[in-house]
PDB file of C-alpha atoms in Angstrom:
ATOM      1  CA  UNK A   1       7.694  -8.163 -12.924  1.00 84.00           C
ATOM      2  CA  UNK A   2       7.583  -6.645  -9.487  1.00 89.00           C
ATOM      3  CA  UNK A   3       4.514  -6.989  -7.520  1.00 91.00           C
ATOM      4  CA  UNK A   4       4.109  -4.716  -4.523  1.00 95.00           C
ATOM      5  CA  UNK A   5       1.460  -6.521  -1.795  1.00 93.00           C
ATOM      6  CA  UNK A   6      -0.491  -3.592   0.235  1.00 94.00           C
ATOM      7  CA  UNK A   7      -1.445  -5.468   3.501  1.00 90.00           C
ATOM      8  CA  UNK A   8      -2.793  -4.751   7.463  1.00 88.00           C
ATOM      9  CA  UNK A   9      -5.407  -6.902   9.315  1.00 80.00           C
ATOM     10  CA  UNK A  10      -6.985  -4.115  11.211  1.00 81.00           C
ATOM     11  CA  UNK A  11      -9.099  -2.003   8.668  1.00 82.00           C
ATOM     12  CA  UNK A  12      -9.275   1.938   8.558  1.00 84.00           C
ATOM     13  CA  UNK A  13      -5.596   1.548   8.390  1.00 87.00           C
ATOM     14  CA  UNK A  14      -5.227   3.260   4.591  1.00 91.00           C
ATOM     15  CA  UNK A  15      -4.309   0.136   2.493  1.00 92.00           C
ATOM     16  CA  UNK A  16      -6.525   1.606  -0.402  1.00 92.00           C
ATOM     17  CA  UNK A  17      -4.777   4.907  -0.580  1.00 94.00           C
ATOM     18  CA  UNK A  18      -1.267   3.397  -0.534  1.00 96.00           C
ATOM     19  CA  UNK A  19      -2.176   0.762  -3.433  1.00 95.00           C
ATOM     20  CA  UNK A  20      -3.754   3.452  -5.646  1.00 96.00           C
ATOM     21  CA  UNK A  21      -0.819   5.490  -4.635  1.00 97.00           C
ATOM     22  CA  UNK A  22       1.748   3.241  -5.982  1.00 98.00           C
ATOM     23  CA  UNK A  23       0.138   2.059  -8.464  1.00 97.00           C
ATOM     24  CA  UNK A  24      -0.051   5.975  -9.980  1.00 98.00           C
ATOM     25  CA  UNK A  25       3.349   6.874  -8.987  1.00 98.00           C
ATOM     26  CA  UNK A  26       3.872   3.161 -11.182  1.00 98.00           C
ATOM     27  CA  UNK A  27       1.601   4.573 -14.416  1.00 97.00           C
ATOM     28  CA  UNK A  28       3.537   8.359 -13.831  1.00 97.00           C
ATOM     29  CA  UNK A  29       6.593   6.555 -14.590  1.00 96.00           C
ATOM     30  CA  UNK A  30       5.596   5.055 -17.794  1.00 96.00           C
ATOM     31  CA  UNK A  31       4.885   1.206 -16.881  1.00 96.00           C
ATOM     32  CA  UNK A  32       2.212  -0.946 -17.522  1.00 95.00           C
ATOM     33  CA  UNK A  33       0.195  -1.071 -14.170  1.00 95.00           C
ATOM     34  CA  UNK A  34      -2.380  -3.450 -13.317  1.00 93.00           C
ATOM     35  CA  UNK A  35      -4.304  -2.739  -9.848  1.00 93.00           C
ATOM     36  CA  UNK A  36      -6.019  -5.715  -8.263  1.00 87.00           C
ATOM     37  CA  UNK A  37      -8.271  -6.333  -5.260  1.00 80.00           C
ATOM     38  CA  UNK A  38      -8.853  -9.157  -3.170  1.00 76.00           C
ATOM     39  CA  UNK A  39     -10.982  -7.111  -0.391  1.00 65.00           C
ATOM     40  CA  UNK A  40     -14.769  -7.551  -0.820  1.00 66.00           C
ATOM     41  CA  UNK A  41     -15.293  -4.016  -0.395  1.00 66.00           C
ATOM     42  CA  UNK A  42     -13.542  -3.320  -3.928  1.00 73.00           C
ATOM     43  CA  UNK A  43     -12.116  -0.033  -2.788  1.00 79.00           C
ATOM     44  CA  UNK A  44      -9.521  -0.010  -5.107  1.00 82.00           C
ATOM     45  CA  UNK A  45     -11.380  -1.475  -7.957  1.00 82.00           C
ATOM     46  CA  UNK A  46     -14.297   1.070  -7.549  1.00 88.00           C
ATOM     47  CA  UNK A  47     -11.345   4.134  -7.422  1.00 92.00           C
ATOM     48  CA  UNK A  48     -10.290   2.516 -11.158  1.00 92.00           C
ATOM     49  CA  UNK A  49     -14.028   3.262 -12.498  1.00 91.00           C
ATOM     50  CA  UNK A  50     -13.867   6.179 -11.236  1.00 95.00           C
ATOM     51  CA  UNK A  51     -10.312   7.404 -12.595  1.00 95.00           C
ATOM     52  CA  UNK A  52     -10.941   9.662 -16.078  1.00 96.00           C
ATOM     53  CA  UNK A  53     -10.178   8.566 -19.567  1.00 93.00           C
ATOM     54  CA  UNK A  54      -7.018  11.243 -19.678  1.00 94.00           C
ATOM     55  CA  UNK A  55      -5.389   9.903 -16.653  1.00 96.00           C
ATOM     56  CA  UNK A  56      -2.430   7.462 -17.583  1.00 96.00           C
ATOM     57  CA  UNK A  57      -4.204   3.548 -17.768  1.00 95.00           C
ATOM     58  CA  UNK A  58      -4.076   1.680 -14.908  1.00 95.00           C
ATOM     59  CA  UNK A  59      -5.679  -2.085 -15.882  1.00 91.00           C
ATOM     60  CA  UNK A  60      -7.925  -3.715 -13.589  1.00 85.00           C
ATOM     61  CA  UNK A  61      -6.254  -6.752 -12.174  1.00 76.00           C
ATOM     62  CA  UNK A  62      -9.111  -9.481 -11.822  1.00 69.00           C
ATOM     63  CA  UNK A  63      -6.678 -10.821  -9.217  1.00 60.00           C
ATOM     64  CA  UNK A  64      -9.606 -13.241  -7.643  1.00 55.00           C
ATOM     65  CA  UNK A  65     -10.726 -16.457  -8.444  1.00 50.00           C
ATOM     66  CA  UNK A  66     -12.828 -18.721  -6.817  1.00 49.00           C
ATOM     67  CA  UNK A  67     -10.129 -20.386  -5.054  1.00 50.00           C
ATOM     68  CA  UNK A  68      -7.290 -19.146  -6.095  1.00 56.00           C
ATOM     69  CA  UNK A  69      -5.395 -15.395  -6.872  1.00 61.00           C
ATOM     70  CA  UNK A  70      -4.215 -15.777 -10.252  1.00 62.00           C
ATOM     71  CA  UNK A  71      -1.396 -14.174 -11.601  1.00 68.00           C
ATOM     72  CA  UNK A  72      -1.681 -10.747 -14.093  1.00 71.00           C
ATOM     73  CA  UNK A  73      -1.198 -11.344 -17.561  1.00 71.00           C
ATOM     74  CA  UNK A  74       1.954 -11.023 -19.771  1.00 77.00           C
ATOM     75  CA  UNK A  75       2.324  -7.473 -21.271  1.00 83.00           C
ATOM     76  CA  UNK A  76       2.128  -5.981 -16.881  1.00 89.00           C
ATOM     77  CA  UNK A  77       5.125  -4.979 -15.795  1.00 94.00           C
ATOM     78  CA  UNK A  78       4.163  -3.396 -12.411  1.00 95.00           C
ATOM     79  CA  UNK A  79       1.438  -4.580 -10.432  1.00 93.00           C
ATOM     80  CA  UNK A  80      -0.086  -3.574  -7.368  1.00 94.00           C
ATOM     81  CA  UNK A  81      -2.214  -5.777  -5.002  1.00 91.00           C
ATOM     82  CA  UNK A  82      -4.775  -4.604  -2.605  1.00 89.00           C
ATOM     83  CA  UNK A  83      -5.882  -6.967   0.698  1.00 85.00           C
ATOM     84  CA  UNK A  84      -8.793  -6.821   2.948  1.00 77.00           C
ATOM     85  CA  UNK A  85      -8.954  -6.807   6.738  1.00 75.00           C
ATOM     86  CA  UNK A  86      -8.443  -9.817   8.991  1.00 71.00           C
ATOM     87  CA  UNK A  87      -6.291 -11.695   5.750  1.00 68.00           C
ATOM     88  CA  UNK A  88      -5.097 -15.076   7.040  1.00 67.00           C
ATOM     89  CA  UNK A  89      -4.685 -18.632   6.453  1.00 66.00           C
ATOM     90  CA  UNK A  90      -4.354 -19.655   2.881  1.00 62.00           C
ATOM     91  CA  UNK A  91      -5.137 -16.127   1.290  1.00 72.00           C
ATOM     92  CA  UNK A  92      -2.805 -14.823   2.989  1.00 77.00           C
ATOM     93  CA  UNK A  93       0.088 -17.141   2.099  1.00 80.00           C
ATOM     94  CA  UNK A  94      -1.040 -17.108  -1.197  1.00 81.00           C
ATOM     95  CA  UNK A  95      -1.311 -13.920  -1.818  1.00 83.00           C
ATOM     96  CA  UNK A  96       2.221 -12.932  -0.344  1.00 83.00           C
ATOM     97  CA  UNK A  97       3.970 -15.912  -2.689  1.00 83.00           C
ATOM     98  CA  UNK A  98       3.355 -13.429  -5.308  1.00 83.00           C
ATOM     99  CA  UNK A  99       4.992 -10.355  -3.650  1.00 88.00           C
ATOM    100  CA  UNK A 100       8.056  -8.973  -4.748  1.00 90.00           C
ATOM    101  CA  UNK A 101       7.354  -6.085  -1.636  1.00 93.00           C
ATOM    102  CA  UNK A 102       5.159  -5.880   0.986  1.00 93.00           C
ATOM    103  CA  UNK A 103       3.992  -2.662   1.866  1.00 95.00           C
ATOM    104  CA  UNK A 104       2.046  -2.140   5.485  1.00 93.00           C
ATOM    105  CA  UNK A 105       0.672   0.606   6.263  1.00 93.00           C
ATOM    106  CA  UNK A 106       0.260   1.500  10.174  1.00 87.00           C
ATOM    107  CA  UNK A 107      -1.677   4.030  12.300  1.00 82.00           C
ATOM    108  CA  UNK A 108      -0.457   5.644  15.189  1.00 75.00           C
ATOM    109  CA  UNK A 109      -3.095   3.961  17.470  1.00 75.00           C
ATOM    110  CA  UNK A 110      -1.898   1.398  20.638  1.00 74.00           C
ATOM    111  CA  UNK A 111      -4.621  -1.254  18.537  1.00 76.00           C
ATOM    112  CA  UNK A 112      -3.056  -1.023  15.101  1.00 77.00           C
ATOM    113  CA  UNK A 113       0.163  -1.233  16.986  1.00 76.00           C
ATOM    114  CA  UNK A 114      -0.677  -4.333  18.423  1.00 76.00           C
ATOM    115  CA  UNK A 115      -2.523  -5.817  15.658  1.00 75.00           C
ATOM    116  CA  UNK A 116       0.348  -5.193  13.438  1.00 80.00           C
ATOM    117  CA  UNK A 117       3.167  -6.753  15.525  1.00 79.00           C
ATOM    118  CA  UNK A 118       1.353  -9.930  15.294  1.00 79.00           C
ATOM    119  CA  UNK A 119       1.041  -9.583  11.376  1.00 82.00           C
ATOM    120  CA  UNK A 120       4.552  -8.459  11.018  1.00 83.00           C
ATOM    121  CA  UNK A 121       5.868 -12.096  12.423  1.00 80.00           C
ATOM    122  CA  UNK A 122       3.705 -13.676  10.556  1.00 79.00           C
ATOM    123  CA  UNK A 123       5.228 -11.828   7.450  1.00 81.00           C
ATOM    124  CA  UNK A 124       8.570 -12.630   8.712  1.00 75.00           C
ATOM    125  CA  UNK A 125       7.960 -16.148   9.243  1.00 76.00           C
ATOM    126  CA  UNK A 126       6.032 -16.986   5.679  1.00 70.00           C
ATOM    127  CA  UNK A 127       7.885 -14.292   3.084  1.00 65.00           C
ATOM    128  CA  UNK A 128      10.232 -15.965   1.297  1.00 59.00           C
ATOM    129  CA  UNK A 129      13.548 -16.096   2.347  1.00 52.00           C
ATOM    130  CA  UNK A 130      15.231 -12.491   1.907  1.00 64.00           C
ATOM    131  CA  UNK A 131      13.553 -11.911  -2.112  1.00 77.00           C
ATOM    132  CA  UNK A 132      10.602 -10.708   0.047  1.00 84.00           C
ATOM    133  CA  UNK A 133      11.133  -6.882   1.038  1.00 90.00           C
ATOM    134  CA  UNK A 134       9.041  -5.298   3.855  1.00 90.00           C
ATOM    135  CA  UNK A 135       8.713  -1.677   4.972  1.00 91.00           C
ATOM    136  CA  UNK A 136       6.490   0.151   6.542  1.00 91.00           C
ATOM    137  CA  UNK A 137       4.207   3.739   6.085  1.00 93.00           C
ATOM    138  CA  UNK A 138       3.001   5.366   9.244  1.00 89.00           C
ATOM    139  CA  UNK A 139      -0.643   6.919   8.458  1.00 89.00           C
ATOM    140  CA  UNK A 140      -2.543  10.135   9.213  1.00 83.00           C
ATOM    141  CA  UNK A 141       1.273  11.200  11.640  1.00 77.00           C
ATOM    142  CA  UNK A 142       1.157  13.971  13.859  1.00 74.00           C
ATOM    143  CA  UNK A 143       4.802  14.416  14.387  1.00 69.00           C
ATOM    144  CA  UNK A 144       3.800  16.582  17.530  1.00 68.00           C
ATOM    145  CA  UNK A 145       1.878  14.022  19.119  1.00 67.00           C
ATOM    146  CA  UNK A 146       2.317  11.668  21.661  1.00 67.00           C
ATOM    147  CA  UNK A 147       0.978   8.638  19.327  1.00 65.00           C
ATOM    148  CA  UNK A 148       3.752   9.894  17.176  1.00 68.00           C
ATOM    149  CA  UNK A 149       5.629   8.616  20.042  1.00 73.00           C
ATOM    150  CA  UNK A 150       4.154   5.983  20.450  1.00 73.00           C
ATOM    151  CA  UNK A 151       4.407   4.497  17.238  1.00 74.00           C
ATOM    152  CA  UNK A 152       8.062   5.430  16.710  1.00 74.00           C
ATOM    153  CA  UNK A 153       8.985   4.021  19.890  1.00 75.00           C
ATOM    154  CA  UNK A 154       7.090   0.914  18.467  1.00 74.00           C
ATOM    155  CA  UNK A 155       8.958   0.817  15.391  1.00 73.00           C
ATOM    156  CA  UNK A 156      12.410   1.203  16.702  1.00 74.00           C
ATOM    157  CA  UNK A 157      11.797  -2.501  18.129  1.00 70.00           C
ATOM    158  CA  UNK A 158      10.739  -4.400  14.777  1.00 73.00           C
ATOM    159  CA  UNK A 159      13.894  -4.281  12.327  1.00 75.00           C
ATOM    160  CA  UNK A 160      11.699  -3.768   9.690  1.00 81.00           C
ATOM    161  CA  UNK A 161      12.350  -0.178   7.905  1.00 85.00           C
ATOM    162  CA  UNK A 162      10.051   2.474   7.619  1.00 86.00           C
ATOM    163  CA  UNK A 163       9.805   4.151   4.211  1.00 92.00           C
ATOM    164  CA  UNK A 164       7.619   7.048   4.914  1.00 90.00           C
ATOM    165  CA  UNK A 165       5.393   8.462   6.929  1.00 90.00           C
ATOM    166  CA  UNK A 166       2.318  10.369   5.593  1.00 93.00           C
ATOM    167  CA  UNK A 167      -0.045  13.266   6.754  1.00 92.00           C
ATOM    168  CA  UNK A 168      -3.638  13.184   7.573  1.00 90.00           C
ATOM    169  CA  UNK A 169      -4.510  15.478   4.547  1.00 93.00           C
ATOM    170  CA  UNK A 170      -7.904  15.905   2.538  1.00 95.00           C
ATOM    171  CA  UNK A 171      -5.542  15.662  -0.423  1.00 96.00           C
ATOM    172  CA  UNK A 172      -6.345  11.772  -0.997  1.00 96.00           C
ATOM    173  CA  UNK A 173      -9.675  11.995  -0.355  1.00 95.00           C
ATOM    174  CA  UNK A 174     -10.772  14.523  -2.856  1.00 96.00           C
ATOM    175  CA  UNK A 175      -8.316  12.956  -5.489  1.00 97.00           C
ATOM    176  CA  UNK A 176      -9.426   9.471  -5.097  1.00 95.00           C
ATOM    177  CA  UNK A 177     -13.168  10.502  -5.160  1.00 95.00           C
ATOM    178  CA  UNK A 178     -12.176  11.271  -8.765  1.00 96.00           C
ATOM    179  CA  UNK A 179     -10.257   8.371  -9.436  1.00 96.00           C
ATOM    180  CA  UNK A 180      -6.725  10.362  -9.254  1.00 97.00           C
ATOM    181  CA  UNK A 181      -3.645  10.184  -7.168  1.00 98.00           C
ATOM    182  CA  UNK A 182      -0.922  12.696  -6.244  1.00 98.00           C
ATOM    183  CA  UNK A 183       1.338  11.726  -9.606  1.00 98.00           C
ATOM    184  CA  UNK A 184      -1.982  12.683 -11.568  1.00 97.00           C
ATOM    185  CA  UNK A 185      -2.332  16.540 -10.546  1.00 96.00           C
ATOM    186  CA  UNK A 186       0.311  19.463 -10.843  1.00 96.00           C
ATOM    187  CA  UNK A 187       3.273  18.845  -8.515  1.00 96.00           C
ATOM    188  CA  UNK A 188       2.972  22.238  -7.000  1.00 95.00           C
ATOM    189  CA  UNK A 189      -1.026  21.363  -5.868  1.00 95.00           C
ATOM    190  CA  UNK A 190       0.466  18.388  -3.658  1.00 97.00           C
ATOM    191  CA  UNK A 191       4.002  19.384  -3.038  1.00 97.00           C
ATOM    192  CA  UNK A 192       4.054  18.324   0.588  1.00 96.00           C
ATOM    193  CA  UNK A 193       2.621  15.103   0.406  1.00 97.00           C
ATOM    194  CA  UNK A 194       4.850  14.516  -2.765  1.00 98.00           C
ATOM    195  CA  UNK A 195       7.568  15.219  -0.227  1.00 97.00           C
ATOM    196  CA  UNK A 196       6.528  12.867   1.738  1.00 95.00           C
ATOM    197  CA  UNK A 197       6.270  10.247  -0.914  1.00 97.00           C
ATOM    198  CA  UNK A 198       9.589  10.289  -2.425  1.00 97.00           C
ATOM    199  CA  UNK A 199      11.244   7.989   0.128  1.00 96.00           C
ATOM    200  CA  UNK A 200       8.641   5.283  -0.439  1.00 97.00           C
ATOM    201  CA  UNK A 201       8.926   5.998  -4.175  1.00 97.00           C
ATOM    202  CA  UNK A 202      12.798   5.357  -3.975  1.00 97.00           C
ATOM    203  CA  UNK A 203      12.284   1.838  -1.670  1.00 96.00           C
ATOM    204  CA  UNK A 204       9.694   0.871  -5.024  1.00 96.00           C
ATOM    205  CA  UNK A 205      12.222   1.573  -7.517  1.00 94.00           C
ATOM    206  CA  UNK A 206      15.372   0.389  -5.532  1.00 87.00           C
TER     207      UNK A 206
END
């Protein structure tokens, strides 16, 4: 059963909209998602309550215990994990023993940049072995700025692949405020940031 980690220690950075993300693009396909949360904020477990009865299930993954992130239950084939802010020490190795993938998601800002590098070798140095796959989503990119730039100039340095890059669109804000993601609504409504989302959906499925 593939799990796919959504992790970043700065916050702001998206993580929410990239696990509700996959795990829809997961439930579009058919599988048997389960969408967990180990923030305190519950983002991702507030969007679930949110999402209408029609909408294909997504279970709630009561991925916290007391001391311990348990595993999802037999009959999940897909799950999706969801991390807070400032994740470290035994959460944080905990929680990425259980990932199949590791998704980060990074904004084109010189403090996510930095605050990600650091994160990044600490995924390198605690994934295990090469079963762990990494790959990063730039956030809210402006190809026509100069943080663009910036954060493809940072990129080219890491050896860890990005899978997509997304726009800074009201799209996921108005669909997750109804508990929806772009594999919910009419392709046509969203066909650019579908677009956008194929190459990530392709590094989930390959």
């Amino acid at each position: 059963m593939p799990v796919v980690l959504v992790a970043n220690p700065k916050g702001g950075v998206g993580k929410s909209t990239i696990a509700t993300n996959v795990a829809g693009y997961f439930a579009s396909r058919g599988h048997a998602v389960m969408l967990g949360d180990v923030d305190r904020q519950q983002s991702s477990r507030l969007w679930l309550g949110l999402r209408p009865p029609l909408a294909r299930p997504i279970a709630t993954w009561e991925a916290t215990g007391e001391s311990t992130v348990v595993r999802p239950p037999r009959g999940t084939t897909h799950a999706v994990l969801d991390t807070p802010a400032g994740l470290h020490g035994w959460r944080f190795k905990e929680v990425l023993a259980l990932a199949d993938r590791v998704i980060v998601p990074l904004q084109p800002s010189i403090f996510d940049i930095y605050a990600t590098r650091d994160f990044l070798d600490r995924l390198q140095e605690n994934r295990r072995a090469e079963k762990t796959k990494i790959g990063l989503v730039g956030m809210r990119v402006n190809a026509r700025t100069l943080a663009a730039d910036r954060l493809h100039e940072f990129i080219a340095g890491l050896g860890v692949p990005v899978i997509g890059e997304l726009r800074d669109t009201q799209n996921y804000v108005q669909l997750a405020a109804r508990g929806l993601t772009l594999f919910d609504i009419a392709p046509g409504r969203v066909q650019r940031d579908l677009e956008q989302w194929q190459p990530i959906c392709e590094w989930l499925d390959a």
